[in-house]
Tab-separated table of N, CA and C in Angstrom:
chain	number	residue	atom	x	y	z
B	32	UNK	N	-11.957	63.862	45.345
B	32	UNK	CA	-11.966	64.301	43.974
B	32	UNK	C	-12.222	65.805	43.965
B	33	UNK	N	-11.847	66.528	43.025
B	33	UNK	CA	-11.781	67.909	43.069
B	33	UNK	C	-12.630	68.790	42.534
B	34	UNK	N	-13.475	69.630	42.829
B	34	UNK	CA	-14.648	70.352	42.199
B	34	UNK	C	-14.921	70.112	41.095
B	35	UNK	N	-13.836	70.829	40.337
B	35	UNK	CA	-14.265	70.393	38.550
B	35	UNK	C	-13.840	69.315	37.809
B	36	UNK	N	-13.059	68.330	38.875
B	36	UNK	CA	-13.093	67.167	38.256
B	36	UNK	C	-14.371	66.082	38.178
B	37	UNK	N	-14.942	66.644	39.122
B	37	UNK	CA	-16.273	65.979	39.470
B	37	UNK	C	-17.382	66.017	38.380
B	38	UNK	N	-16.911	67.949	38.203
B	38	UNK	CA	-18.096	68.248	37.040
B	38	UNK	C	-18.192	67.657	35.889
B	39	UNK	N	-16.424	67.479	35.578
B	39	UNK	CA	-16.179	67.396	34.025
B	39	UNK	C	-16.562	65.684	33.876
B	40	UNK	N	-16.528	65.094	34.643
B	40	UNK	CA	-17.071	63.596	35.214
B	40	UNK	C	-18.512	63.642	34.617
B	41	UNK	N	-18.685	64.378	35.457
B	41	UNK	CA	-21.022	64.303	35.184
B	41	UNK	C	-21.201	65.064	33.741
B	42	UNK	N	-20.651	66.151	33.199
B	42	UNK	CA	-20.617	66.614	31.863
B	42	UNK	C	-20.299	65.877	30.922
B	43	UNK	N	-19.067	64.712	31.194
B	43	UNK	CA	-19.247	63.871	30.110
B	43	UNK	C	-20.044	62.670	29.872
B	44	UNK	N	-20.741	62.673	30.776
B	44	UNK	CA	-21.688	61.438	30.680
B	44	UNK	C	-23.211	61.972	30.380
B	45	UNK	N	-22.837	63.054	30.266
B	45	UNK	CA	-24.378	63.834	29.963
B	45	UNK	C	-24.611	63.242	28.070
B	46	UNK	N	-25.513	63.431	27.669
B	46	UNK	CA	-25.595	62.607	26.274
B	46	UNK	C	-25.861	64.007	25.752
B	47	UNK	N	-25.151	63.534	24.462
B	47	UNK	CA	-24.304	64.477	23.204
B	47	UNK	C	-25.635	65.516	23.002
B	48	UNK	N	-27.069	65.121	22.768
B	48	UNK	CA	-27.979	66.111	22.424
B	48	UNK	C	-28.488	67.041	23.349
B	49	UNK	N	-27.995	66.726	24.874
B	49	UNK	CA	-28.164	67.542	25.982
B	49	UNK	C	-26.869	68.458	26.049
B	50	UNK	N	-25.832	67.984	25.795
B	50	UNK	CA	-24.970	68.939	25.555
B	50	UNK	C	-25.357	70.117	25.041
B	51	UNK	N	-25.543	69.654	23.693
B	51	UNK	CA	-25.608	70.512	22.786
B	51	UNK	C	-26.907	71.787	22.813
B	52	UNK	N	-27.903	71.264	23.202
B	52	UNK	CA	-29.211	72.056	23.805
B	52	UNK	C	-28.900	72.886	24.850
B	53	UNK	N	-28.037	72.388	26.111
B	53	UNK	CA	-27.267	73.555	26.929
B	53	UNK	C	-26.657	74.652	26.302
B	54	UNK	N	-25.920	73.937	25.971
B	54	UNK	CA	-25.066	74.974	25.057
B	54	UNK	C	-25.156	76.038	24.382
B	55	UNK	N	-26.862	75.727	23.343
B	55	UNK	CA	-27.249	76.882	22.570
B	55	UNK	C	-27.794	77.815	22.905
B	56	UNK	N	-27.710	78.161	24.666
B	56	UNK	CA	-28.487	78.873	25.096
B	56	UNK	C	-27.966	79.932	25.561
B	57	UNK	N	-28.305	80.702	25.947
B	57	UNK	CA	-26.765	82.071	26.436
B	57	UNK	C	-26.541	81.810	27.622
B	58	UNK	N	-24.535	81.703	27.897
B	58	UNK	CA	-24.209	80.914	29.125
B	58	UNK	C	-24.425	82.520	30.090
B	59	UNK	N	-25.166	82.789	30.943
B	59	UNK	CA	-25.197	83.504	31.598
B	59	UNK	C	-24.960	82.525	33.364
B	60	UNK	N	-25.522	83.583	34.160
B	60	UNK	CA	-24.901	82.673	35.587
B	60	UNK	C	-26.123	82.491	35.983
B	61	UNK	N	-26.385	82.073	36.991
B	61	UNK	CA	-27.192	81.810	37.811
B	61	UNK	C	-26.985	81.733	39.128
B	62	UNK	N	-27.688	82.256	40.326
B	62	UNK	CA	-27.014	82.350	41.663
B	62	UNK	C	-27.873	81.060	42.484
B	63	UNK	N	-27.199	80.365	42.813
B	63	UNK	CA	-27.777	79.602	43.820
B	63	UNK	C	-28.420	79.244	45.039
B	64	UNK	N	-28.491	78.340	46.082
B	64	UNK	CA	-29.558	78.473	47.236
B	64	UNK	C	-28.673	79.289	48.315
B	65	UNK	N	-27.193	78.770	48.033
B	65	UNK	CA	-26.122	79.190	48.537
B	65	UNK	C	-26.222	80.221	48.279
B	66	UNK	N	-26.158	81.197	46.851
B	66	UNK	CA	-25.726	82.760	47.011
B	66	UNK	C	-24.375	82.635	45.895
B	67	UNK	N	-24.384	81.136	45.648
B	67	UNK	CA	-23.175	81.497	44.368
B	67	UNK	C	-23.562	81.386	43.223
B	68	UNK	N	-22.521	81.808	42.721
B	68	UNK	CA	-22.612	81.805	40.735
B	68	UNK	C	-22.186	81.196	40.317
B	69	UNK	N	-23.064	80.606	39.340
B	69	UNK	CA	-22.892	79.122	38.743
B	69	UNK	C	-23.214	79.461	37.080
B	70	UNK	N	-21.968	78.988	36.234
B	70	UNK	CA	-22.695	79.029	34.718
B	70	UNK	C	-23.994	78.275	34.614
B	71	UNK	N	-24.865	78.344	33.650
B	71	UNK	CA	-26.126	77.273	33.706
B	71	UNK	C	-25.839	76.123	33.262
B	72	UNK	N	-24.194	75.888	32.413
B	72	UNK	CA	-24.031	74.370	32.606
B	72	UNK	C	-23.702	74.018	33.946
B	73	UNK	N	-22.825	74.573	35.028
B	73	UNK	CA	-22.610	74.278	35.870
B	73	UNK	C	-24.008	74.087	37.010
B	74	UNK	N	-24.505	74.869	36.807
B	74	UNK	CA	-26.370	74.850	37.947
B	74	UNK	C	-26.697	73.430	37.132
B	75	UNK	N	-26.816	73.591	36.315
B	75	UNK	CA	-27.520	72.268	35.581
B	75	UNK	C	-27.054	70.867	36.131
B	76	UNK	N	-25.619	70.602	35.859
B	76	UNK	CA	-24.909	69.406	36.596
B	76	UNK	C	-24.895	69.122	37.896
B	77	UNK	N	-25.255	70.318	38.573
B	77	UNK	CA	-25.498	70.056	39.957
B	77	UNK	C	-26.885	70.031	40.791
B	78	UNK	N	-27.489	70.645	39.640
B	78	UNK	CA	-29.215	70.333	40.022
B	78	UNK	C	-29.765	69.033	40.365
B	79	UNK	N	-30.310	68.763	41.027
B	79	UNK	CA	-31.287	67.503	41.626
B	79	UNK	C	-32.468	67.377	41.190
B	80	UNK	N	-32.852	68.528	40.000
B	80	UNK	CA	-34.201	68.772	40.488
B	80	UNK	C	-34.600	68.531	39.051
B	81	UNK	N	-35.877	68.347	38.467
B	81	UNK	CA	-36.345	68.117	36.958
B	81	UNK	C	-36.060	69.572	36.329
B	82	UNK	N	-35.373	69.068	34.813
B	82	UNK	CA	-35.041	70.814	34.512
B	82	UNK	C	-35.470	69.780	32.651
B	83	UNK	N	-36.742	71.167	32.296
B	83	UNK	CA	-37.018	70.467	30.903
B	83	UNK	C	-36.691	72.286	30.014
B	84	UNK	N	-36.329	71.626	28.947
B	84	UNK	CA	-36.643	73.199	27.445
B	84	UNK	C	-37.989	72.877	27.261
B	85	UNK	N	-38.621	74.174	27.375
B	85	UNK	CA	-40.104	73.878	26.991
B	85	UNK	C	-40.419	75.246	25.719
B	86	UNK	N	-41.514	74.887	24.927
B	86	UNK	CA	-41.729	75.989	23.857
B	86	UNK	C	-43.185	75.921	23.661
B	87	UNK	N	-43.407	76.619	22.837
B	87	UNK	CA	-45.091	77.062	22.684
B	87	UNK	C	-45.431	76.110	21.413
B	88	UNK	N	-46.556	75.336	21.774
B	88	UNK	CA	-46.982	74.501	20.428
B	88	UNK	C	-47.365	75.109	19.053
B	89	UNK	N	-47.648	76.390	18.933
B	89	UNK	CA	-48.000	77.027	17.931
B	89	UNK	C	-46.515	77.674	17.350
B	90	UNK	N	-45.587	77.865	18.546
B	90	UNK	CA	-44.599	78.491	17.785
B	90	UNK	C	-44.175	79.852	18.858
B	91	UNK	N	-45.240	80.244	18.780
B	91	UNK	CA	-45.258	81.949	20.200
B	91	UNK	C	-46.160	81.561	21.012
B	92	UNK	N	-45.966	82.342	22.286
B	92	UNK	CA	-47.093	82.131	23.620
B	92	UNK	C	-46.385	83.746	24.210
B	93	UNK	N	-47.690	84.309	24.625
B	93	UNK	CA	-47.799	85.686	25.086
B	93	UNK	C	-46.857	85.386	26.182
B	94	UNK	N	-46.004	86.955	26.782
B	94	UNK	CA	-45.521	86.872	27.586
B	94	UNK	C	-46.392	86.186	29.153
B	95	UNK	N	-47.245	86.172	29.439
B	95	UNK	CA	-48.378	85.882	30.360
B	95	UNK	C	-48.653	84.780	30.573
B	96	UNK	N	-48.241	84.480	29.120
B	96	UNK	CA	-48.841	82.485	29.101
B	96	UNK	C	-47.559	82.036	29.885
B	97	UNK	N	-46.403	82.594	29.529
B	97	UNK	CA	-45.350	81.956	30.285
B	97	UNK	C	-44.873	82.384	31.570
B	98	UNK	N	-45.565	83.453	32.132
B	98	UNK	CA	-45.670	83.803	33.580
B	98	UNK	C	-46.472	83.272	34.382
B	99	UNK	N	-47.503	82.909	34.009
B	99	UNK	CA	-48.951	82.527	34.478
B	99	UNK	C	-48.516	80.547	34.323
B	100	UNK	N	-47.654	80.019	33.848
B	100	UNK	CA	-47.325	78.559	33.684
B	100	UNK	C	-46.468	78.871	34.415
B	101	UNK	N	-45.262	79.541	34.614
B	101	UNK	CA	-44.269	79.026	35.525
B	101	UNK	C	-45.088	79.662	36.688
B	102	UNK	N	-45.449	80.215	37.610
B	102	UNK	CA	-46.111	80.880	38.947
B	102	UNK	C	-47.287	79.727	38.947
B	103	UNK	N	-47.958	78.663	38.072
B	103	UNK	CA	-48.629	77.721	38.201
B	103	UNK	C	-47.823	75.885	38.544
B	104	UNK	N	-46.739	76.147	37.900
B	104	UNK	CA	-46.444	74.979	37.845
B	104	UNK	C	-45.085	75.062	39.056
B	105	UNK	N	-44.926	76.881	39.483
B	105	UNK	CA	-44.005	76.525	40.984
B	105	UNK	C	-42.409	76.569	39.813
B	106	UNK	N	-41.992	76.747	38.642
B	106	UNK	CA	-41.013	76.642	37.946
B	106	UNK	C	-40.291	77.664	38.015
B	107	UNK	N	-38.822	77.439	38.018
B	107	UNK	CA	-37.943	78.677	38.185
B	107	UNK	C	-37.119	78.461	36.628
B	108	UNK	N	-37.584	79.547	35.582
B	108	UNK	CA	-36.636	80.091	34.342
B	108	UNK	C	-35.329	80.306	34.819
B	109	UNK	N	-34.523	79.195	33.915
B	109	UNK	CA	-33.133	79.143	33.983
B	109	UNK	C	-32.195	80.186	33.182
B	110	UNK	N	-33.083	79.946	31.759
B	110	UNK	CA	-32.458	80.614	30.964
B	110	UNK	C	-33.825	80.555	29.436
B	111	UNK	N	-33.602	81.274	28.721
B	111	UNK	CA	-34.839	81.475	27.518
B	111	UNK	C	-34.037	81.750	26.028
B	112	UNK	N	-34.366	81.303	24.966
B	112	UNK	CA	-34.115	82.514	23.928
B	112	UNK	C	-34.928	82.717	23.276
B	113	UNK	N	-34.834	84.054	22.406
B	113	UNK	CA	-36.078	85.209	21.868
B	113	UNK	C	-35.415	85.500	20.780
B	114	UNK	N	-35.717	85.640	19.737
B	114	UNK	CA	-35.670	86.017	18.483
B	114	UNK	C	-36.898	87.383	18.766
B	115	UNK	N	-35.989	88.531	18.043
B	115	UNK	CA	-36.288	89.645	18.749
B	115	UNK	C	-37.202	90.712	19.424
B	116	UNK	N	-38.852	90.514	20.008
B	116	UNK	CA	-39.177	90.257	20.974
B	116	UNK	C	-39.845	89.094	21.267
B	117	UNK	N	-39.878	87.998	20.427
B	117	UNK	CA	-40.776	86.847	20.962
B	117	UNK	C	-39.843	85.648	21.544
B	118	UNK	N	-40.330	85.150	22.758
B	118	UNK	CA	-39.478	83.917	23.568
B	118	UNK	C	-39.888	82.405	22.598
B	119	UNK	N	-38.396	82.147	21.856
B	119	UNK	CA	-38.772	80.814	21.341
B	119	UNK	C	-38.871	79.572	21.936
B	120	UNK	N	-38.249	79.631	23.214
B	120	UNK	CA	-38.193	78.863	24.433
B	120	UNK	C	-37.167	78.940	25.595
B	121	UNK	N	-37.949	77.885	26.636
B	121	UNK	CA	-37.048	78.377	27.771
B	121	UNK	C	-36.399	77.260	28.557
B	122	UNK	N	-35.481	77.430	29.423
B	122	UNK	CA	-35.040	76.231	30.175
B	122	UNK	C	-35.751	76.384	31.667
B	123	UNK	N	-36.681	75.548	32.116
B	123	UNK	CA	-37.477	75.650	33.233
B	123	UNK	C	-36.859	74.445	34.238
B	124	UNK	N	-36.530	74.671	35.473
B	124	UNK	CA	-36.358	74.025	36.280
B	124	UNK	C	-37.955	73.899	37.541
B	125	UNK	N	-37.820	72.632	37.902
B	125	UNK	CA	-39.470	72.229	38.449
B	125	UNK	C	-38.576	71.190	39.728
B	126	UNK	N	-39.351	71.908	40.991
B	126	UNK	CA	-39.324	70.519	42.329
B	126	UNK	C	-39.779	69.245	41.891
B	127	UNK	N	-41.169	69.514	41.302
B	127	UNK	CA	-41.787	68.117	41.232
B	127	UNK	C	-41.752	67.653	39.630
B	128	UNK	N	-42.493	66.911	38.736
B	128	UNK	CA	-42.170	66.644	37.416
B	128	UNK	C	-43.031	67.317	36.811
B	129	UNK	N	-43.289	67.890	35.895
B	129	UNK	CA	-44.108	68.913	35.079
B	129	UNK	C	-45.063	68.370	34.702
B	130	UNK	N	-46.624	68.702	34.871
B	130	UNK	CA	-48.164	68.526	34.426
B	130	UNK	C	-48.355	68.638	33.245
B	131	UNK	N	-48.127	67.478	32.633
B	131	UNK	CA	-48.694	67.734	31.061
B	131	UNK	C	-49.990	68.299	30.851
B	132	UNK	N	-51.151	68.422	31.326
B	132	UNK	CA	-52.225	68.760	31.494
B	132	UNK	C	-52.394	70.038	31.538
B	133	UNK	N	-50.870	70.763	32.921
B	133	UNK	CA	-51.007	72.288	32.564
B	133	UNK	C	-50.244	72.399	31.524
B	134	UNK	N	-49.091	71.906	30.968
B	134	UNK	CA	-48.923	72.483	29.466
B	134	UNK	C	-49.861	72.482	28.855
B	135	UNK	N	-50.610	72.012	28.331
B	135	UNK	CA	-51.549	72.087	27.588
B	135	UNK	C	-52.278	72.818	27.873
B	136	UNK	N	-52.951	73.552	29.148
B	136	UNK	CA	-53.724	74.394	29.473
B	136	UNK	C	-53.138	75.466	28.986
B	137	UNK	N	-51.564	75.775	28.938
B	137	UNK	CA	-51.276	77.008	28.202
B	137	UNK	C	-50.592	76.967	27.099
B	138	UNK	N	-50.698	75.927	26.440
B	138	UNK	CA	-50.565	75.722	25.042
B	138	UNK	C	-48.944	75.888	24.775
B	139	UNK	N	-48.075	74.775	25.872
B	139	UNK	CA	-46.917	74.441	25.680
B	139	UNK	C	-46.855	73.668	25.489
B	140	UNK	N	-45.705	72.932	25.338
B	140	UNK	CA	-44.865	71.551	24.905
B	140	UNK	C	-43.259	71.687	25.620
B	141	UNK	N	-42.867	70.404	26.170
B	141	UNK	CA	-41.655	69.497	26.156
B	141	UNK	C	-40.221	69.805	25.034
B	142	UNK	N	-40.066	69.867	24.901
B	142	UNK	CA	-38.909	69.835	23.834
B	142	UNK	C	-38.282	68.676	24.059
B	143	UNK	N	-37.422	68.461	25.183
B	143	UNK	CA	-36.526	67.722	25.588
B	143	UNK	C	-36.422	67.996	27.060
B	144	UNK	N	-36.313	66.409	27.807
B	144	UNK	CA	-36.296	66.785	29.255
B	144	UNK	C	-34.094	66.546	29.536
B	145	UNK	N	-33.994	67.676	30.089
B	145	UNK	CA	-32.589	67.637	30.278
B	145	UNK	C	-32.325	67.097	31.237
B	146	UNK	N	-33.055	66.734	32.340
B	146	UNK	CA	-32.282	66.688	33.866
B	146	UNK	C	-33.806	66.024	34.311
């Protein structure tokens, strides 16, 4: 089967509200373990790994809160959006499954787990 037939395979079986949550995010690339470039729908479909949108329970979280959670929880930022300087949320990819306990220590939340 052929690269992007494969993809367009796993993209359509992805469910309609994960679509759409990809989607609204800015398709920028992402480089891989390999060294290639991948849209973030494309990293996404091929990821193995837990990938959640996460946001701040109040609404904002200092830039720090969200440096100091991903460098705690080991998470690599996929992609974010900001309404103009504050991050309304982000797409975090995680090895292992995410510590509700440290969200809460920095006063995040879940949105939706994509992957």
């Amino acid at each position: 089967m052929g690269k992007f037939k494969e993809l367009y395979i796993k993209y359509s079986n992805l469910d309609e509200e994960i679509k759409k949550t990809i989607n609204s995010y800015p398709q920028e690339f992402i480089t891989d373990k390999n060294n290639i470039r991948l849209s973030l729908l494309q990293y996404i479909i091929r990821s193995n790994k837990y990938i959640y949108e996460i946001k701040a329970i109040n609404g904002t979280a200092h830039l720090w809160t969200w440096s100091d959670f991903r460098r705690k929880s080991k998470g690599r930022v996929l992609s974010y959006k900001t309404e103009a300087n504050i991050i309304l949320s982000q797409i975090i990819e995680f090895y292992n499954d995410v510590d509700i306990n440290l969200l809460n220590k920095y006063g995040l939340e879940i949105v939706k787990k994509i992957k």
